[in-house]
Short mmCIF file of C-alpha atoms in Angstrom, two decimals:
data_model
loop_
_atom_site.label_atom_id
_atom_site.label_comp_id
_atom_site.label_asym_id
_atom_site.label_seq_id
_atom_site.Cartn_x
_atom_site.Cartn_y
_atom_site.Cartn_z
CA MET A 1 112.75 130.94 129.31
CA PRO A 2 111.12 131.36 125.89
CA LEU A 3 108.60 134.16 125.56
CA SER A 4 104.88 133.43 125.48
CA ALA A 5 102.64 134.45 122.59
CA ARG A 6 101.29 137.27 124.75
CA GLN A 7 104.81 138.56 125.42
CA TRP A 8 105.76 138.42 121.75
CA LEU A 9 102.57 140.24 120.90
CA GLN A 10 103.39 142.97 123.40
CA LYS A 11 106.89 143.34 121.94
CA ILE A 12 105.35 143.79 118.49
CA ARG A 13 102.82 146.30 119.81
CA ASP A 14 105.67 148.30 121.37
CA LEU A 15 107.36 148.78 117.99
CA GLU A 16 106.99 152.03 116.12
CA LEU A 17 105.63 150.60 112.92
CA PRO A 18 105.31 152.31 109.56
CA GLU A 19 101.86 152.88 108.09
CA LYS A 20 101.72 149.48 106.47
CA VAL A 21 103.85 146.32 106.65
CA ARG A 22 102.89 143.25 104.63
CA ILE A 23 104.27 139.91 105.83
CA MET A 24 103.76 136.91 103.57
CA ASN A 25 103.71 133.27 104.67
CA VAL A 26 104.07 130.44 102.16
CA CYS A 27 102.82 127.47 104.14
CA GLY A 28 99.28 126.22 104.66
CA GLY A 29 100.24 125.14 108.18
CA HIS A 30 101.37 128.67 109.03
CA GLU A 31 98.20 130.17 107.61
CA ARG A 32 96.12 127.71 109.62
CA SER A 33 97.83 128.68 112.88
CA ILE A 34 97.62 132.41 112.08
CA THR A 35 93.91 132.17 111.30
CA MET A 36 92.91 129.82 114.10
CA ALA A 37 94.87 131.80 116.69
CA GLY A 38 93.27 135.00 115.42
CA LEU A 39 96.65 136.69 114.99
CA ARG A 40 95.31 139.14 112.39
CA GLY A 41 92.90 140.58 114.93
CA ALA A 42 95.48 140.67 117.71
CA LEU A 43 98.31 142.39 115.82
CA PRO A 44 98.55 146.15 115.25
CA LEU A 45 96.43 147.34 112.34
CA GLN A 46 99.49 148.33 110.29
CA ILE A 47 100.52 144.68 109.93
CA GLU A 48 98.97 142.73 107.08
CA LEU A 49 99.50 138.97 107.08
CA ILE A 50 99.25 137.65 103.54
CA PRO A 51 98.83 133.95 102.75
CA GLY A 52 101.03 133.19 99.72
CA PRO A 53 101.73 130.10 97.62
CA GLY A 54 101.61 127.54 100.43
CA CYS A 55 99.14 124.95 99.26
CA PRO A 56 100.50 122.16 97.06
CA VAL A 57 97.02 120.85 96.28
CA CYS A 58 95.94 124.29 95.04
CA ILE A 59 98.77 124.72 92.55
CA CYS A 60 98.89 121.11 91.32
CA PRO A 61 98.35 121.51 87.56
CA GLU A 62 94.84 120.78 86.41
CA GLU A 63 96.22 118.55 83.63
CA ASP A 64 97.91 116.32 86.23
CA VAL A 65 94.65 115.84 88.15
CA TYR A 66 92.96 115.16 84.81
CA GLU A 67 95.68 112.67 83.87
CA ALA A 68 95.29 110.84 87.19
CA MET A 69 91.52 110.67 86.70
CA GLN A 70 91.83 109.33 83.16
CA LEU A 71 94.38 106.70 84.18
CA ALA A 72 92.05 105.55 86.95
CA LEU A 73 89.03 105.48 84.64
CA LYS A 74 90.55 104.10 81.44
CA GLU A 75 93.51 101.94 82.42
CA ASP A 76 93.37 98.82 84.56
CA VAL A 77 95.13 100.36 87.53
CA ILE A 78 94.70 101.09 91.21
CA LEU A 79 95.30 104.82 91.72
CA VAL A 80 96.46 105.98 95.14
CA ALA A 81 96.81 109.63 96.17
CA PHE A 82 97.02 111.79 99.27
CA GLY A 83 93.45 112.28 100.47
CA ASP A 84 93.33 116.02 99.75
CA MET A 85 93.78 115.45 96.03
CA LEU A 86 90.57 113.45 95.68
CA ARG A 87 88.18 116.39 95.86
CA VAL A 88 90.03 118.80 93.55
CA PRO A 89 87.77 119.56 90.57
CA VAL A 90 89.07 119.89 87.01
CA ASN A 91 87.58 122.18 84.38
CA LEU A 92 84.99 119.95 82.78
CA PRO A 93 81.24 120.46 82.35
CA HIS A 94 79.24 119.49 85.44
CA ARG A 95 77.66 116.49 83.74
CA GLU A 96 81.11 114.88 83.36
CA ILE A 97 83.33 113.27 85.98
CA ARG A 98 85.28 116.19 87.46
CA SER A 99 87.32 114.84 90.38
CA LEU A 100 89.07 111.70 91.55
CA GLN A 101 86.31 111.33 94.13
CA GLN A 102 83.66 111.30 91.39
CA ALA A 103 85.79 108.89 89.35
CA LYS A 104 85.92 106.62 92.40
CA ALA A 105 82.13 106.82 92.77
CA ALA A 106 81.88 105.90 89.07
CA GLY A 107 83.76 102.68 89.76
CA ALA A 108 87.45 103.54 89.33
CA ASP A 109 89.75 101.88 91.87
CA ILE A 110 91.03 104.98 93.68
CA ARG A 111 92.33 104.80 97.23
CA PRO A 112 93.35 107.68 99.53
CA ILE A 113 96.63 107.17 101.38
CA ALA A 114 98.41 109.04 104.16
CA SER A 115 101.97 107.81 103.49
CA PRO A 116 104.10 106.55 100.60
CA THR A 117 104.57 103.34 102.62
CA GLU A 118 100.85 102.66 102.11
CA ALA A 119 101.39 102.80 98.34
CA ILE A 120 104.01 100.06 98.72
CA ARG A 121 101.68 97.97 100.90
CA ILE A 122 98.88 98.24 98.32
CA ALA A 123 101.25 97.31 95.47
CA ASP A 124 102.59 94.33 97.44
CA ALA A 125 99.04 93.15 98.19
CA ASN A 126 98.03 93.39 94.52
CA PRO A 127 100.95 91.90 92.58
CA ASP A 128 98.81 91.26 89.48
CA ARG A 129 97.75 94.87 89.11
CA THR A 130 99.49 98.14 88.32
CA VAL A 131 99.37 100.67 91.14
CA VAL A 132 99.80 104.35 90.24
CA PHE A 133 100.84 106.69 93.07
CA PHE A 134 99.75 110.24 92.16
CA ALA A 135 102.34 112.09 94.25
CA ALA A 136 101.67 115.82 94.52
CA GLY A 137 103.30 117.97 97.16
CA PHE A 138 106.07 120.35 98.12
CA GLU A 139 109.58 119.33 99.23
CA THR A 140 108.47 117.99 102.62
CA THR A 141 106.20 115.47 100.92
CA THR A 142 108.28 114.82 97.81
CA ALA A 143 111.36 113.88 99.87
CA PRO A 144 109.60 110.86 101.45
CA VAL A 145 108.61 109.78 97.91
CA ALA A 146 112.30 109.95 96.98
CA ALA A 147 113.20 107.95 100.10
CA MET A 148 110.64 105.32 99.13
CA LEU A 149 112.16 105.06 95.63
CA VAL A 150 115.74 104.76 96.92
CA GLU A 151 114.72 102.06 99.38
CA GLY A 152 113.13 100.16 96.50
CA VAL A 153 109.57 99.73 95.32
CA PRO A 154 107.64 96.75 93.87
CA ASP A 155 107.77 96.36 90.06
CA ASN A 156 104.05 97.06 89.77
CA LEU A 157 104.24 100.50 91.46
CA LEU A 158 104.37 103.52 89.15
CA ILE A 159 104.68 107.15 90.22
CA LEU A 160 102.74 110.01 88.65
CA LEU A 161 104.97 112.70 90.11
CA SER A 162 103.73 116.25 90.56
CA GLY A 163 106.23 117.54 93.12
CA ARG A 164 107.01 121.24 93.45
CA LEU A 165 109.66 123.40 95.13
CA THR A 166 108.41 126.26 97.29
CA TRP A 167 111.14 128.87 96.96
CA PRO A 168 110.98 129.40 93.16
CA ALA A 169 107.40 130.70 93.48
CA VAL A 170 108.59 133.25 96.05
CA ALA A 171 111.53 134.13 93.80
CA MET A 172 109.12 134.65 90.91
CA LEU A 173 106.98 136.99 93.02
CA LEU A 174 110.02 138.94 94.19
CA GLU A 175 111.31 139.29 90.65
CA SER A 176 107.97 140.60 89.43
CA GLU A 177 107.41 144.32 89.77
CA THR A 178 104.54 143.83 92.18
CA ALA A 179 105.74 141.40 94.81
CA GLY A 180 103.05 142.67 97.18
CA PHE A 181 104.86 142.03 100.47
CA ASP A 182 107.62 143.55 102.60
CA ALA A 183 108.80 140.57 104.65
CA LEU A 184 108.70 136.78 104.44
CA ILE A 185 107.92 134.04 106.96
CA ALA A 186 109.70 130.99 105.53
CA PRO A 187 108.14 127.53 105.94
CA GLY A 188 109.33 125.45 108.90
CA HIS A 189 109.16 121.90 107.66
CA VAL A 190 110.30 122.63 104.09
CA SER A 191 113.37 124.20 105.75
CA THR A 192 113.76 121.15 108.02
CA VAL A 193 114.29 119.02 104.93
CA MET A 194 115.97 121.43 102.50
CA GLY A 195 117.85 123.61 104.98
CA PRO A 196 117.01 127.21 105.93
CA GLU A 197 119.79 128.41 103.58
CA GLU A 198 117.36 127.90 100.68
CA TRP A 199 115.72 131.18 101.73
CA GLN A 200 118.93 133.20 101.96
CA PHE A 201 118.23 134.63 98.47
CA VAL A 202 115.39 136.69 99.94
CA ILE A 203 117.97 138.55 102.02
CA ASP A 204 120.91 138.57 99.61
CA LYS A 205 119.16 139.23 96.34
CA HIS A 206 116.12 141.20 97.43
CA GLN A 207 117.23 142.76 100.73
CA MET A 208 113.94 141.66 102.26
CA PRO A 209 113.66 140.57 105.92
CA ALA A 210 112.94 136.88 106.37
CA ALA A 211 112.58 134.41 109.24
CA VAL A 212 111.86 130.69 109.45
CA ALA A 213 108.92 129.89 111.75
CA GLY A 214 107.37 126.85 113.36
CA PHE A 215 103.67 126.30 113.79
CA THR A 216 102.80 127.66 117.23
CA PRO A 217 101.67 131.27 117.68
CA GLU A 218 104.87 131.83 119.73
CA SER A 219 107.13 130.78 116.89
CA LEU A 220 105.12 132.68 114.27
CA LEU A 221 105.05 135.85 116.39
CA ALA A 222 108.79 135.54 117.09
CA ALA A 223 109.42 135.35 113.34
CA MET A 224 107.14 138.32 112.67
CA TYR A 225 108.88 140.33 115.39
CA SER A 226 112.24 139.47 113.85
CA THR A 227 111.23 140.62 110.37
CA LEU A 228 109.71 143.82 111.77
CA ARG A 229 112.86 144.61 113.76
CA GLN A 230 114.94 143.94 110.65
CA LEU A 231 112.78 146.41 108.71
CA LEU A 232 112.94 149.07 111.43
CA ASP A 233 116.63 148.66 112.20
CA GLY A 234 117.74 148.37 108.60
CA LEU A 235 119.29 144.96 109.29
CA ARG A 236 118.87 141.94 107.08
CA PHE A 237 119.51 138.36 108.11
CA LEU A 238 117.70 135.06 107.81
CA ASN A 239 116.49 134.43 111.36
CA ASN A 240 115.76 130.82 112.25
CA CYS A 241 112.93 131.03 114.79
CA TYR A 242 112.33 127.26 114.68
CA SER A 243 115.87 126.17 115.50
CA GLU A 244 114.71 123.28 117.69
CA VAL A 245 113.69 121.48 114.49
CA VAL A 246 115.28 123.37 111.59
CA LYS A 247 119.02 122.60 111.58
CA PRO A 248 121.68 124.29 109.41
CA GLY A 249 121.97 122.44 106.13
CA GLY A 250 118.67 120.61 106.66
CA ASN A 251 118.33 116.87 106.27
CA LYS A 252 121.30 115.76 104.12
CA THR A 253 120.01 112.21 103.66
CA ALA A 254 116.72 113.51 102.30
CA GLN A 255 118.47 115.93 99.95
CA ALA A 256 120.73 113.16 98.63
CA GLN A 257 117.72 110.91 98.06
CA LEU A 258 115.90 113.66 96.14
CA LYS A 259 119.01 114.21 94.03
CA GLU A 260 119.43 110.50 93.35
CA THR A 261 115.87 109.99 92.08
CA MET A 262 114.66 113.28 90.64
CA ASN A 263 115.66 116.16 88.39
CA VAL A 264 114.57 119.73 89.01
CA VAL A 265 112.64 120.95 85.96
CA ASP A 266 110.53 123.90 84.83
CA ALA A 267 107.01 123.18 85.98
CA ASN A 268 103.46 124.41 85.58
CA TRP A 269 101.57 125.76 88.59
CA ARG A 270 97.81 125.83 88.34
CA GLY A 271 96.60 129.36 87.74
CA VAL A 272 100.15 130.70 87.79
CA GLY A 273 101.89 129.20 84.76
CA ILE A 274 105.38 127.82 84.23
CA ILE A 275 107.86 128.66 86.98
CA PRO A 276 111.51 127.93 86.10
CA ALA A 277 113.20 125.10 88.03
CA SER A 278 110.21 124.65 90.33
CA GLY A 279 109.22 121.01 89.80
CA TYR A 280 110.51 117.49 90.26
CA ALA A 281 110.62 114.85 87.51
CA LEU A 282 111.78 111.24 87.91
CA LYS A 283 115.23 110.50 86.51
CA ASP A 284 115.58 108.28 83.43
CA SER A 285 117.02 105.55 85.62
CA LEU A 286 113.54 105.26 87.18
CA ALA A 287 111.68 105.18 83.84
CA ALA A 288 110.33 101.73 84.73
CA HIS A 289 108.46 103.34 87.63
CA ASP A 290 107.44 106.54 85.84
CA ALA A 291 103.72 106.56 85.06
CA ARG A 292 104.35 109.37 82.58
CA LYS A 293 106.58 107.02 80.56
CA GLN A 294 104.82 103.69 81.11
CA LEU A 295 101.18 104.69 80.63
CA PRO A 296 99.37 106.67 77.91
CA SER A 297 99.18 110.45 78.29
CA TYR A 298 95.67 111.85 78.34
CA ALA A 299 96.64 115.44 79.02
CA ASP A 300 97.08 116.74 75.47
CA ALA A 301 98.16 120.25 74.55
CA ASP A 302 94.56 121.52 74.42
CA ARG A 303 94.07 120.29 77.94
CA LYS A 304 97.10 122.24 79.11
CA ARG A 305 95.74 125.43 77.59
CA VAL A 306 92.50 125.19 79.56
CA GLY A 307 94.34 123.99 82.63
CA GLN A 308 93.70 127.08 84.67
CA MET A 309 91.50 127.80 87.64
CA PRO A 310 87.74 127.32 87.25
CA GLN A 311 85.76 130.15 85.69
CA GLY A 312 84.90 133.00 88.05
CA CYS A 313 87.33 131.67 90.65
CA ASP A 314 90.11 133.90 91.98
CA CYS A 315 92.26 131.05 93.32
CA ALA A 316 95.12 132.12 91.04
CA ARG A 317 95.33 135.51 92.75
CA VAL A 318 94.67 134.04 96.19
CA VAL A 319 97.58 131.63 95.75
CA LEU A 320 99.93 134.48 94.85
CA GLY A 321 98.76 136.63 97.75
CA LYS A 322 97.31 139.27 95.41
CA VAL A 323 93.87 139.13 97.03
CA TYR A 324 92.61 137.78 100.34
CA PRO A 325 90.38 134.70 100.12
CA ASN A 326 87.20 136.60 100.95
CA GLU A 327 87.91 139.09 98.16
CA CYS A 328 87.21 136.38 95.61
CA ARG A 329 84.01 136.99 93.67
CA ILE A 330 82.57 133.59 94.57
CA TYR A 331 83.90 133.11 98.16
CA GLY A 332 81.05 131.96 100.35
CA ASN A 333 78.50 132.32 97.56
CA ALA A 334 79.03 129.70 94.91
CA CYS A 335 82.19 128.35 96.57
CA THR A 336 82.07 126.81 100.07
CA PRO A 337 83.84 123.81 101.63
CA ARG A 338 80.66 121.79 101.09
CA ASN A 339 80.58 122.66 97.42
CA PRO A 340 84.06 123.90 96.49
CA ILE A 341 84.74 125.40 93.07
CA GLY A 342 88.39 126.36 93.40
CA PRO A 343 91.17 124.20 94.84
CA CYS A 344 91.87 126.76 97.61
CA MET A 345 88.47 125.86 99.08
CA VAL A 346 89.12 122.12 98.69
CA SER A 347 92.37 121.56 100.49
CA ASP A 348 92.90 121.73 104.26
CA GLU A 349 95.91 123.85 103.34
CA GLY A 350 94.05 126.17 100.98
CA ALA A 351 93.73 129.73 102.23
CA CYS A 352 90.01 129.91 101.37
CA ARG A 353 89.14 126.78 103.31
CA ILE A 354 91.28 127.88 106.29
CA TRP A 355 89.59 131.29 106.39
CA TRP A 356 86.15 129.65 106.15
CA ALA A 357 87.02 127.23 108.97
CA GLY A 358 88.32 130.24 110.93
CA GLY A 359 84.87 131.80 110.75
CA VAL A 360 85.29 134.32 107.92
CA ARG A 361 81.88 134.20 106.24
CA GLU A 362 81.57 137.68 104.72
CA ARG A 363 82.90 138.67 101.35
CA ALA A 364 85.09 141.75 101.27
CA VAL A 365 85.46 144.26 98.47
CA SER A 366 88.90 143.91 96.96
CA GLN A 367 91.33 146.67 97.90
CA VAL A 368 93.73 145.49 95.25
CA ALA A 369 93.74 146.97 91.77
CA GLU A 370 92.99 144.60 88.93
CA TRP A 371 96.07 143.33 87.21
CA MET B 1 91.86 140.28 122.26
CA ASP B 2 94.61 138.16 123.79
CA HIS B 3 92.26 135.26 124.42
CA VAL B 4 92.39 134.47 120.72
CA LEU B 5 96.00 133.42 121.12
CA LYS B 6 94.95 130.35 123.04
CA TRP B 7 94.91 128.20 119.96
CA VAL B 8 97.80 126.05 118.85
CA PRO B 9 97.80 122.99 116.66
CA SER B 10 96.71 120.43 119.24
CA SER B 11 98.04 116.93 119.48
CA ARG B 12 94.66 115.54 118.54
CA ARG B 13 94.38 117.85 115.57
CA LEU B 14 97.91 117.07 114.50
CA LEU B 15 97.47 113.34 114.79
CA LYS B 16 94.28 113.73 112.80
CA GLY B 17 96.53 115.61 110.40
CA VAL B 18 98.62 112.47 110.06
CA LYS B 19 95.52 110.67 108.88
CA ARG B 20 94.45 113.49 106.60
CA ASN B 21 98.04 114.29 105.65
CA LEU B 22 98.37 118.00 105.94
CA MET B 23 101.22 118.23 103.55
CA CYS B 24 103.59 120.47 105.47
CA LEU B 25 102.98 119.56 109.10
CA ALA B 26 105.25 117.15 110.92
CA ILE B 27 104.61 116.09 114.52
CA PRO B 28 106.95 114.89 117.29
CA MET B 29 106.69 111.18 118.21
CA GLN B 30 108.76 108.89 120.44
CA ILE B 31 110.39 105.74 119.05
CA THR B 32 109.45 102.62 121.02
CA ALA B 33 111.09 99.93 118.86
CA ILE B 34 113.29 99.76 115.78
CA ASP B 35 113.56 97.01 113.17
CA GLY B 36 115.96 98.01 110.39
CA PHE B 37 114.64 101.23 108.88
CA ASN B 38 111.21 100.72 110.44
CA ALA B 39 110.30 102.19 113.79
CA ARG B 40 107.27 101.88 115.99
CA CYS B 41 106.48 105.36 117.30
CA VAL B 42 104.01 106.66 119.83
CA ALA B 43 102.49 110.01 120.64
CA LYS B 44 99.57 110.63 122.95
CA GLY B 45 98.91 106.89 123.12
CA ILE B 46 98.55 106.67 119.34
CA GLU B 47 100.99 104.29 117.64
CA ARG B 48 102.29 104.53 114.10
CA ASP B 49 104.80 102.68 111.91
CA VAL B 50 107.41 105.22 110.85
CA SER B 51 110.22 104.89 108.30
CA LEU B 52 113.70 105.94 109.42
CA PHE B 53 115.04 105.85 105.86
CA MET B 54 115.50 109.64 105.74
CA LEU B 55 117.50 109.73 108.99
CA GLN B 56 120.55 107.74 107.91
CA ASP B 57 122.98 110.58 108.65
CA ASP B 58 121.53 111.04 112.12
CA PRO B 59 121.12 107.58 113.72
CA VAL B 60 118.37 107.15 116.30
CA GLU B 61 117.49 104.53 118.88
CA ALA B 62 114.46 103.47 120.87
CA GLY B 63 113.48 106.23 123.26
CA ASP B 64 114.53 109.02 120.88
CA TYR B 65 112.10 111.62 119.55
CA VAL B 66 111.58 112.40 115.88
CA MET B 67 109.45 114.74 113.77
CA VAL B 68 107.20 112.55 111.61
CA HIS B 69 105.72 113.55 108.25
CA VAL B 70 103.62 111.28 105.98
CA GLY B 71 105.00 108.22 107.75
CA TYR B 72 108.66 109.27 107.55
CA ALA B 73 110.86 110.66 110.32
CA ILE B 74 112.37 113.83 108.86
CA GLN B 75 114.36 115.12 111.86
CA LYS B 76 115.56 113.96 115.25
CA VAL B 77 114.64 116.31 118.10
CA THR B 78 115.69 116.36 121.76
CA PRO B 79 113.27 115.11 124.43
CA GLN B 80 113.03 118.69 125.72
CA GLU B 81 112.08 119.98 122.29
CA ALA B 82 109.49 117.25 121.78
CA SER B 83 107.99 117.56 125.23
CA SER B 84 107.82 121.34 125.15
CA ALA B 85 105.96 121.04 121.87
CA TRP B 86 103.56 118.48 123.35
CA GLU B 87 103.16 120.53 126.52
CA ILE B 88 101.87 123.44 124.51
CA TYR B 89 99.67 121.15 122.45
CA ASP B 90 98.24 119.55 125.60
CA GLU B 91 97.35 122.84 127.22
CA MET B 92 95.35 123.71 124.21
CA LEU B 93 93.30 120.54 123.79
CA ALA B 94 90.26 122.12 125.41
CA ALA B 95 90.53 125.32 123.41
CA ASP B 96 90.97 123.23 120.31
CA ALA B 97 87.72 121.38 120.84
CA ALA B 98 85.93 124.72 120.66
CA VAL B 99 87.66 125.56 117.38
CA ALA B 100 86.88 122.13 115.97
CA ALA B 101 83.20 122.74 116.60
CA ILE B 102 83.13 125.62 114.10
#
């Protein structure tokens, strides 16, 4: 009989914890469950739960959003993208068109989709037009794009790929001198596709406790308990607390399809910078379907230099788990879900938006030193 | 304080997630019919077309349960695993409505 959330919580409360333990999650779905279940308030005070780089919309490079907007506005194309991407603002003056949503309102043919199969349907239904699929996302979302490409896509469908791998961002944090966390909750559905072994480096290279979790409070608390016990007992092993879905080795078909269609390349993360081997790019064999090769580039070098988070916005530090969302200078003042300034307030997976939806309305004074 | 634990991602919220494509959340659905790599799947009375193209190493048939993400089945799960997930989600529908009202 699996333990209930209440039982897991009691087991955690019974532990003799050190003064402070910081557990990072790197998945917007995890952060949503943690916040909505109120786990921060229910856990012992010594435990800090830190939302890390878990929002693909938030770290999608500003120049890619800009490129998508310009293609939609200036080329004769239909642009399709996952719905969350439409509201992300780029760094342009307010009088200019600053998001795909505004570009759509200005007449560009931009359509939100929920699945790569919809991109194919739209391309099939419009054989005389070019359809550009702006595909941003982590491994869980990029793998279906790869599957779509292997299965075969219409000639008039181009991909503007902005896929990212999750683990290199965690590796970058761990290799920095100020990782800012003591244990890791690894993402459940990324591990379903890529295999839990992807996270073994956290144990082997950094001797940090880690556990893969699902999305219920039970699974998250089980993973937290595991990492805490590992810390207290001096043991280190990657504990799969979502074994009903996450299988050893992950989904081999999906991994083969990713390998067949895409190369892993150094890639820019908005507000973070270039992270080595953290992005996907279409292989040369798919050049005919690569929007970056078939259509003009509007994101020039100058654009890339300004391609950071909006002014005054702390999304960059929120994404890296350096500050909590409500420690941002503009959280809840200038930046709200109704009028978002930073991408973390835009996306359903952004930590700021999740905290706001979870009822956190007050700003907090940052406890973290400037860096 | 324990009352706060009564939230889990509900079936309704998750299915809404399918529409709004939360990018990391997959949900369990049952296959009702298969045509090549396309499957008709159902969960909580809501039907969706789902691609089986990512499950070629793990063949499935009608009646099986799969985790579905952005229209693609990413993993086969046992009926027990799927139903225990849905059981938890079901229990929490009421609690979820309160959260949704925020």
